[in-house]
PDB file of C-alpha atoms and ligand atoms in Angstrom:
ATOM      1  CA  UNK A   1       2.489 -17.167 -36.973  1.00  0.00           C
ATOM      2  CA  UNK A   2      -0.527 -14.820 -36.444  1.00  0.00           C
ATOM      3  CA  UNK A   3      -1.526 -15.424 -32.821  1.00  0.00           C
ATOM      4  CA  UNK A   4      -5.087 -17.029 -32.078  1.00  0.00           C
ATOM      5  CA  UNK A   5      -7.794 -16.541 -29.512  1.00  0.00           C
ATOM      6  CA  UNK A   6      -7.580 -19.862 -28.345  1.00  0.00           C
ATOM      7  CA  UNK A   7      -3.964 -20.138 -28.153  1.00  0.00           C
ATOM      8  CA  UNK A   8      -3.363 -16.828 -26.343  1.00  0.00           C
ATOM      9  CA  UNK A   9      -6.108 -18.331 -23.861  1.00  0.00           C
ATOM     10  CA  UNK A  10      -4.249 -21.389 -22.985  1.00  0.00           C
ATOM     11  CA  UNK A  11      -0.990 -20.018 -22.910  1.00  0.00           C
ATOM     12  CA  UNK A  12      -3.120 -17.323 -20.380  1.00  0.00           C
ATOM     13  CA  UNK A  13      -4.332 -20.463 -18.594  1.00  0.00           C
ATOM     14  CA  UNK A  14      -1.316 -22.147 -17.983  1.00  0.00           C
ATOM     15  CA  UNK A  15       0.902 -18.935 -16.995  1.00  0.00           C
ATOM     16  CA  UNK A  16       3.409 -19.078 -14.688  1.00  0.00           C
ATOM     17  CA  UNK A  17       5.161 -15.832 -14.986  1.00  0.00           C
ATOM     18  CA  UNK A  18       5.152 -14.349 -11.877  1.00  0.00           C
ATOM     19  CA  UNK A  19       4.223 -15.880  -7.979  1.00  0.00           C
ATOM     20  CA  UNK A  20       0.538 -14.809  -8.308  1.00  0.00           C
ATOM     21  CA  UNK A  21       0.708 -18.311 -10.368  1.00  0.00           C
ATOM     22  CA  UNK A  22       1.368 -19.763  -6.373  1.00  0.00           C
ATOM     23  CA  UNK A  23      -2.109 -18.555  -4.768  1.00  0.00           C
ATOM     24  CA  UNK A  24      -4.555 -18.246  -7.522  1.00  0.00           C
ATOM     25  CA  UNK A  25      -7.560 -20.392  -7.939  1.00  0.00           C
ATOM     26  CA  UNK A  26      -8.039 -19.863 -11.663  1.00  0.00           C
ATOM     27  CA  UNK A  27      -6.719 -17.841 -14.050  1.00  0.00           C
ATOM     28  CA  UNK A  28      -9.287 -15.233 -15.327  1.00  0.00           C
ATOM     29  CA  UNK A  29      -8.826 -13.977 -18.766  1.00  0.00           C
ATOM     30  CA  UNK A  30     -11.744 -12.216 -19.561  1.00  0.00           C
ATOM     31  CA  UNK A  31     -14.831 -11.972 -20.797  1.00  0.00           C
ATOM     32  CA  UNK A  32     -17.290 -10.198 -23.182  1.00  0.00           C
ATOM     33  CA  UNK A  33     -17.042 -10.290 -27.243  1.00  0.00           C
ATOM     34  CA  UNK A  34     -13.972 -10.737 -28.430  1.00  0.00           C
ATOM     35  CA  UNK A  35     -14.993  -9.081 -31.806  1.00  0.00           C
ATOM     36  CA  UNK A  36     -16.132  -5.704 -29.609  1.00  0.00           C
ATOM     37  CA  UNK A  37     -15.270  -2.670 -30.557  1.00  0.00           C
ATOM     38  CA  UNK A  38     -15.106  -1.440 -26.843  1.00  0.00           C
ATOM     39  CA  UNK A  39     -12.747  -2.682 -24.414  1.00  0.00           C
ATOM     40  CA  UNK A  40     -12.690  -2.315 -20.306  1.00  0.00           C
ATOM     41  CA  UNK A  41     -10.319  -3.063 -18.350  1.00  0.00           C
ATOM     42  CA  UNK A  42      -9.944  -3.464 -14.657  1.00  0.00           C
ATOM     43  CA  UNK A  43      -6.640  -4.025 -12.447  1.00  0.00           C
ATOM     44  CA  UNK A  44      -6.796  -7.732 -11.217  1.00  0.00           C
ATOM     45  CA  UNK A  45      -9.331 -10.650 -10.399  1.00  0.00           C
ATOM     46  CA  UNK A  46     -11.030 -10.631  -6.900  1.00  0.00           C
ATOM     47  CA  UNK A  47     -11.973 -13.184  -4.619  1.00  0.00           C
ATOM     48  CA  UNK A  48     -15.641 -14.396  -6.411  1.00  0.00           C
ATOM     49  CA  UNK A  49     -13.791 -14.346 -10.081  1.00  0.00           C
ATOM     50  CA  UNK A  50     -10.464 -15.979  -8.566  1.00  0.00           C
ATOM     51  CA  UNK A  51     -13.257 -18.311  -7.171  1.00  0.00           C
ATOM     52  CA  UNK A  52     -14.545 -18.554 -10.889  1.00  0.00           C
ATOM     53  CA  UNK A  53     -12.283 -17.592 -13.406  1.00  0.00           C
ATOM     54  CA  UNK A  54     -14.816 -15.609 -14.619  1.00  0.00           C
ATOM     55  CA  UNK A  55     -13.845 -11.288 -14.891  1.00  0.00           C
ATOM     56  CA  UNK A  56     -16.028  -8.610 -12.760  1.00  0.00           C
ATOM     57  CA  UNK A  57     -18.333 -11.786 -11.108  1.00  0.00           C
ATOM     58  CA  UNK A  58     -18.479 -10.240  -7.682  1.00  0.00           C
ATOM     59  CA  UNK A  59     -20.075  -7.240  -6.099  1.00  0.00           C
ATOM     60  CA  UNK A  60     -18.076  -4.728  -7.981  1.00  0.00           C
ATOM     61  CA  UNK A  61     -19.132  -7.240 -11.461  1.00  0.00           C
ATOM     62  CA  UNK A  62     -22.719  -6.545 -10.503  1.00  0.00           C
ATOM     63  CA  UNK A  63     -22.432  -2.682 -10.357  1.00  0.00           C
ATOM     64  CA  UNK A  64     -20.271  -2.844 -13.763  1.00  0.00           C
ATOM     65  CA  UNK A  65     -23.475  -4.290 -15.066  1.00  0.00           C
ATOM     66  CA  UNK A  66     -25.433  -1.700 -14.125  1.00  0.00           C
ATOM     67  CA  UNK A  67     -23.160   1.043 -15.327  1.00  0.00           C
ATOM     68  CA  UNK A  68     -23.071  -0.447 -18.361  1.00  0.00           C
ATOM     69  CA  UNK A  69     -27.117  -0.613 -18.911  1.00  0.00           C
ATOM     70  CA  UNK A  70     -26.720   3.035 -18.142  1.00  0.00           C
ATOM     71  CA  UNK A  71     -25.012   3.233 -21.806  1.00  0.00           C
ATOM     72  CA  UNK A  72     -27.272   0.469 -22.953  1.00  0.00           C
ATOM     73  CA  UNK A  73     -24.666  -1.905 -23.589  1.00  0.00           C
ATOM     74  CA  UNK A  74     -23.979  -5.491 -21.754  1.00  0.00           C
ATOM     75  CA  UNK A  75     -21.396  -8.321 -21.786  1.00  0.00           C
ATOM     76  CA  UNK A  76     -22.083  -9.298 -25.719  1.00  0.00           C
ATOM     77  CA  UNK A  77     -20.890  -5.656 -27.116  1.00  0.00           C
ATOM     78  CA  UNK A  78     -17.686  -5.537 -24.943  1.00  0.00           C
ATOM     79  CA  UNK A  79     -14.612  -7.402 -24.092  1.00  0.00           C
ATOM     80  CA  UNK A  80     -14.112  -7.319 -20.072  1.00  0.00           C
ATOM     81  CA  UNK A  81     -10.242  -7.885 -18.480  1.00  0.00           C
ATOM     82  CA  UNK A  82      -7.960  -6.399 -16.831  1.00  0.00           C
ATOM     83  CA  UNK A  83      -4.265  -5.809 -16.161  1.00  0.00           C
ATOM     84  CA  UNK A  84      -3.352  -8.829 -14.092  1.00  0.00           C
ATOM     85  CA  UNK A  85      -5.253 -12.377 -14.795  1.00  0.00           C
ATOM     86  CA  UNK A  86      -4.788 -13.565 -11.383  1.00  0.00           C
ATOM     87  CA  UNK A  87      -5.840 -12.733  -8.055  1.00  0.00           C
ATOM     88  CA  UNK A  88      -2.791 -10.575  -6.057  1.00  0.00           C
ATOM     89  CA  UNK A  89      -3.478 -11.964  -2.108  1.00  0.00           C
ATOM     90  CA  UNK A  90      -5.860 -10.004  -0.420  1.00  0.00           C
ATOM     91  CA  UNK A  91      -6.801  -7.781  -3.011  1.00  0.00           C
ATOM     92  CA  UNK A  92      -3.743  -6.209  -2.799  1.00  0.00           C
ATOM     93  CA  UNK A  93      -2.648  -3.352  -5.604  1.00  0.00           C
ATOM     94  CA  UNK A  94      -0.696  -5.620  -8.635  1.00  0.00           C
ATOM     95  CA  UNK A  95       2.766  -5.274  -8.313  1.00  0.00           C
ATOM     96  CA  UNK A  96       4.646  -3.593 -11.017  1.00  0.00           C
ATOM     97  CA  UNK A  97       6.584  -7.079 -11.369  1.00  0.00           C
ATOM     98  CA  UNK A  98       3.357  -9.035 -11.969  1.00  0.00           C
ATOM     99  CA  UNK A  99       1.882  -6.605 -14.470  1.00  0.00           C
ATOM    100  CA  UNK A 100       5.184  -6.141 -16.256  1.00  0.00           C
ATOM    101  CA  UNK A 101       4.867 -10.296 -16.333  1.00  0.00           C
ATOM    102  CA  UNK A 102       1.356 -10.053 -17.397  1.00  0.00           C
ATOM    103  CA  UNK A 103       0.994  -6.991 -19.303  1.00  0.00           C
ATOM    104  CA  UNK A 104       2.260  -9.453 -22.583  1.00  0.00           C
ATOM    105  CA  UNK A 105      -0.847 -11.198 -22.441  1.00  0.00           C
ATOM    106  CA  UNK A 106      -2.971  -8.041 -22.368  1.00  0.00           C
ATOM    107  CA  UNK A 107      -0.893  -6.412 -25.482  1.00  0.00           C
ATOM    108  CA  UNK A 108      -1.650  -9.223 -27.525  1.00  0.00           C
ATOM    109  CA  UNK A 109      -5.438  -9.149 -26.619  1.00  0.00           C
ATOM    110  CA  UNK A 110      -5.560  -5.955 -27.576  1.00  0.00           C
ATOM    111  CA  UNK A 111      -4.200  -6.939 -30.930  1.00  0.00           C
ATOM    112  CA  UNK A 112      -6.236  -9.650 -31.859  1.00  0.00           C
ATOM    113  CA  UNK A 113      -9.295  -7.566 -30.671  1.00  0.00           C
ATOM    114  CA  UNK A 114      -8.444  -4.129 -32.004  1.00  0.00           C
ATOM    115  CA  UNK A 115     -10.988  -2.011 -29.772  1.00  0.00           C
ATOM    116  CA  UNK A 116     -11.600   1.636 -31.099  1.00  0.00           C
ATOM    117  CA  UNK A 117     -12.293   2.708 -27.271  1.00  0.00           C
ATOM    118  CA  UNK A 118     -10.633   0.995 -24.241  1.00  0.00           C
ATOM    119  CA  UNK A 119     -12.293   2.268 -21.179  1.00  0.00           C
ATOM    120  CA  UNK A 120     -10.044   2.115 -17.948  1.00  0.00           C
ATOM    121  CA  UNK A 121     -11.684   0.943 -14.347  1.00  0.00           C
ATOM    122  CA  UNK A 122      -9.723   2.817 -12.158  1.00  0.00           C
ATOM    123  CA  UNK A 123      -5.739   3.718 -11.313  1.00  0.00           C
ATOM    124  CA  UNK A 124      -3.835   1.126 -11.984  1.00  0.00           C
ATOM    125  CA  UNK A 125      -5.056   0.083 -15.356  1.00  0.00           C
ATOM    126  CA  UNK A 126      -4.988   3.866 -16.378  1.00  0.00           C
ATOM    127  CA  UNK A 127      -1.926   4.202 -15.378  1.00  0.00           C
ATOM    128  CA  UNK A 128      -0.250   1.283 -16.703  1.00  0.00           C
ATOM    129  CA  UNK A 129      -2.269   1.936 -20.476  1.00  0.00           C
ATOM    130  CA  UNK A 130      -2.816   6.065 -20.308  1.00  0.00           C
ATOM    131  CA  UNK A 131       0.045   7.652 -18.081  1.00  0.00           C
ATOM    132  CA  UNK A 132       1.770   6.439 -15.308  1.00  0.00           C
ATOM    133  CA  UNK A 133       1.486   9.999 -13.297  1.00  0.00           C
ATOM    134  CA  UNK A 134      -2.763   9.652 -14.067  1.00  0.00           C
ATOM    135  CA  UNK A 135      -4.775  10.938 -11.467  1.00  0.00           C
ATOM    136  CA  UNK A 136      -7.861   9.363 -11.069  1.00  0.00           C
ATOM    137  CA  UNK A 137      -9.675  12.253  -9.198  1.00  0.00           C
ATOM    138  CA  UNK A 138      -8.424  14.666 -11.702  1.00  0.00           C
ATOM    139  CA  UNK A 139      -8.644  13.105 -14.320  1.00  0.00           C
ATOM    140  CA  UNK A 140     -11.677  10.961 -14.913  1.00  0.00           C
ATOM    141  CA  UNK A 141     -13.764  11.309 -17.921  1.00  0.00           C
ATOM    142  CA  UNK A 142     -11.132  13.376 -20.365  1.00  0.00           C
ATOM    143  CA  UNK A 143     -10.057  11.352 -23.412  1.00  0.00           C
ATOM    144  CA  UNK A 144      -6.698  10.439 -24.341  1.00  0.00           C
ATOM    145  CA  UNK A 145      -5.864   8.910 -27.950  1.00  0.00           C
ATOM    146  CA  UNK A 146      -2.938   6.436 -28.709  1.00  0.00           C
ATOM    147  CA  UNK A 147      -2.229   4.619 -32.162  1.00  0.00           C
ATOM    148  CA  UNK A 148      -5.689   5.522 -33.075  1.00  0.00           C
ATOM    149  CA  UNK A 149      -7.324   4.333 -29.816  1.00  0.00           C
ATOM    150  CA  UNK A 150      -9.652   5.992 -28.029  1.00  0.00           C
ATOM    151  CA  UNK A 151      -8.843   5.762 -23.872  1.00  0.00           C
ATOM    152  CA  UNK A 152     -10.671   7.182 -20.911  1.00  0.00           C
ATOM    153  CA  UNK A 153     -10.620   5.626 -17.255  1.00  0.00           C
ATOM    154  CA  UNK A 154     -13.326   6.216 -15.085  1.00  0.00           C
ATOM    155  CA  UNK A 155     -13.730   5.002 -11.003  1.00  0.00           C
ATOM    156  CA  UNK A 156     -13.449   1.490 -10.266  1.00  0.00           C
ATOM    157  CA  UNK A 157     -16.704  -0.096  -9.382  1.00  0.00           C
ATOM    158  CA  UNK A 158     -15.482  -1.183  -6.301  1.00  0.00           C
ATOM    159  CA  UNK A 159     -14.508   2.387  -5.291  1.00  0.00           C
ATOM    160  CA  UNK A 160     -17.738   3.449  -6.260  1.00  0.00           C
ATOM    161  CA  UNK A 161     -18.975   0.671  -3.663  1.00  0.00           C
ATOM    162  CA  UNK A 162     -16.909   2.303  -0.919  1.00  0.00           C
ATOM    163  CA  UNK A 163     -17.605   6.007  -1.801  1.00  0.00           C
ATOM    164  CA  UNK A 164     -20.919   6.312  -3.457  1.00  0.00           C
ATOM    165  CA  UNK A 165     -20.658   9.935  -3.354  1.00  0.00           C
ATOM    166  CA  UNK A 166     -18.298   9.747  -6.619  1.00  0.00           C
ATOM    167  CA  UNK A 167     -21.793   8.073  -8.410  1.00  0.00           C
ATOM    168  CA  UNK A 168     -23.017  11.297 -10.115  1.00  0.00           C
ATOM    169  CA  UNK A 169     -19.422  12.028 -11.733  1.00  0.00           C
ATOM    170  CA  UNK A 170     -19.246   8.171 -13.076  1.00  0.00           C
ATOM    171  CA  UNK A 171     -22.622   8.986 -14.330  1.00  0.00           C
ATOM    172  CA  UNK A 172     -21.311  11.986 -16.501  1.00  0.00           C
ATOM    173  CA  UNK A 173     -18.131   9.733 -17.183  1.00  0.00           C
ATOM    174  CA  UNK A 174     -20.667   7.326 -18.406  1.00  0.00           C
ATOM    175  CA  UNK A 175     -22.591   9.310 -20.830  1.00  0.00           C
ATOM    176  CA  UNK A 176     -19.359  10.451 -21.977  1.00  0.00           C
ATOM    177  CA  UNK A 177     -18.334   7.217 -23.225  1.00  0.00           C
ATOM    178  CA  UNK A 178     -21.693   7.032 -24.747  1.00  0.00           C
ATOM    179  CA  UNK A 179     -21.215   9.894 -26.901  1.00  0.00           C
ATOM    180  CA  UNK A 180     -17.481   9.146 -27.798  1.00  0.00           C
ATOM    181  CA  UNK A 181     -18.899   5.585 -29.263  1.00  0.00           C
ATOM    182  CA  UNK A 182     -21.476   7.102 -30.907  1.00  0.00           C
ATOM    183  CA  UNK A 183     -19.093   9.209 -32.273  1.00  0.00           C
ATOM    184  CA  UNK A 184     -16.400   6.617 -33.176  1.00  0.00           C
ATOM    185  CA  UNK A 185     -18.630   3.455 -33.659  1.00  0.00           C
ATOM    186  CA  UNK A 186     -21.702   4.115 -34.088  1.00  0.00           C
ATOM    187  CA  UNK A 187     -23.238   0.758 -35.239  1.00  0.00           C
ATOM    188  CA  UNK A 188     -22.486  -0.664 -31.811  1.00  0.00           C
ATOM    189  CA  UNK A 189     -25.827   1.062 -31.463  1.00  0.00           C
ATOM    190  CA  UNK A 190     -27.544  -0.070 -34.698  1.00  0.00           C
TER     191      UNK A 190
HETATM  192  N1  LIG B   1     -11.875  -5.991  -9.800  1.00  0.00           N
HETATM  193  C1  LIG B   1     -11.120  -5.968 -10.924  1.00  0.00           C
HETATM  194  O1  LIG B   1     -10.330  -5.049 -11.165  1.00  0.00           O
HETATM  195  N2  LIG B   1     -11.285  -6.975 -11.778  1.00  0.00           N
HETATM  196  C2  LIG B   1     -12.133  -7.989 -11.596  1.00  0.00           C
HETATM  197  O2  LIG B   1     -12.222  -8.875 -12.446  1.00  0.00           O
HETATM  198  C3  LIG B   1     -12.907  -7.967 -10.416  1.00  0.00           C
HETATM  199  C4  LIG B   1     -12.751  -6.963  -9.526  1.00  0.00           C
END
């Protein structure tokens, strides 16, 4: 049977697949348009959206809103998640163990959604969905393509928190991704 939204949110909500099921607060399972065209997706909830159960809430939520008003886009023209749907303890990295448990639920977002661009927030979801050798320093910005999907990762907002001096190349990686969907989409501007 063709999987639903709905479904593949309550089966989300009520996962116990790995021992982050043991300290989270809520399960967060994203956020956004799930008809976008764009997807972004970070590494794992925080405190404020474990809190919530709402994605990118927090500080690091804030700035993602402002990076994407610097590509004129918001919340309604793209689907927000990220590798993990619950919180590791103390903002820990997400263990291979609990993304391998999670990464399921992700797939078959993906599917339903069928983005043309998924834009990575940082190292771990790049290199869980581009490479798992990707080097975030290094490689930033380029574009990678699989089954006909456009992928990039740039910073994570919260690293851009802790070293603002990596701003001006998120800025470029930014208008990057603003070309590439006006290349690829282009009525997500019309
Ligand atoms: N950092 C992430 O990677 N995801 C969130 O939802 C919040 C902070």
């Amino acid at each position: 049977m063709a999987d639903t939204w709905e479904a593949l949110r309550q089966e989300c909500l009520q996962c116990r697949g790995c021992s982050l099921a043991e300290t989270r607060k809520h399960v967060v399972f994203g956020d956004g348009n799930s008809a976008a065209k764009i997807m972004l997706i970070g590494e794992g909830p925080g405190a404020t959206e474990d809190e919530q159960g709402l994605a990118f809430v927090g500080k690091a939520g804030k700035l993602l809103d402002d990076m994407l008003e610097i590509i004129h886009l918001d919340r309604t023209q793209v689907y927000i998640t990220n590798i993990v749907k619950c919180r590791p303890p103390e903002n820990r990295d997400p263990l291979n163990v609990e993304q391998e448990a999670c990464i399921g639920f992700l797939r078959r977002q993906t599917a339903i959604i069928r983005p043309r661009i998924i834009v990575c927030l940082g190292r771990i979801a790049a290199m869980q969905l581009i490479k798992s050798d990707f080097k975030i320093t290094r490689e930033h910005g380029q574009w990678f393509e699989k089954a006909g999907v456009r992928m990039t990762a740039i910073y994570h907002p919260a690293a851009l928190l802790r070293n603002p001096e990596r701003r001006p190349d998120t800025f470029d990686d930014l208008k990057g991704i603003e070309a590439e969907i006006r290349r690829v989409c282009p009525e997500v501007y019309s």
